[in-house]
Amino acid sequence: MHRQPLFDLLARYAAANPQEQDLVARFTAFAAQHADCLLRSCVPGHLTASCWIVAPDRRHVLLTHHRKLGRWLQLGGHADGEANLAEAARREAQEESGIAELTLLTGAACTELLVPLDLDVHPIPARRDEPEHLHWDVRFLFVVPFEQPLVLSAESKALEWVPVDGLQRRTDEVSVLRLAAKARRLGAHC
């Protein structure tokens, strides 16, 4: 499985986020140690891709109430072997929301190079025949117009445009709140 695009993406993230060198080193080491890191079959964990989806006014974000985890989260899911994690994130968002058009933003202030908005490692509880494992989540910033109809998938209990200023009334998930803060800082730079 070709992982060089992943390593390049992580290197750009490290350059844009020097304060997160340790996290990037953990991601890089994990991917280097597991040739199958883009597949769910990678038992200790695997790469996932998700989207922080904002409205054009940047004052609303699309969240899903995740059926299995019972929490309000950003949309996203398994890479399923896709080395282009931005495209995996887009695919997952389309599957989970029915949104046809998502505009990917580069994720780094005023640059054309693709840089993820955020990286996060989090445990996924054991469920049925699946042991507890880690999701190594690479997160991207997308813009979607409000007008696009939303279609609820079987993975969600609800989809909702949530005002960014009221996000803490919907969730106390640290990583979700961090996504909002990073997107806000990025918007202020361009």
Short mmCIF file of C-alpha atoms in Angstrom, two decimals, residues 17 25 38 158:
data_model
loop_
_atom_site.label_atom_id
_atom_site.label_comp_id
_atom_site.label_asym_id
_atom_site.label_seq_id
_atom_site.Cartn_x
_atom_site.Cartn_y
_atom_site.Cartn_z
CA ASN A 17 1.86 23.35 13.08
CA ALA A 25 5.81 12.01 14.93
CA LEU A 38 -5.31 2.66 5.73
CA ALA A 158 -29.45 13.45 13.31
#
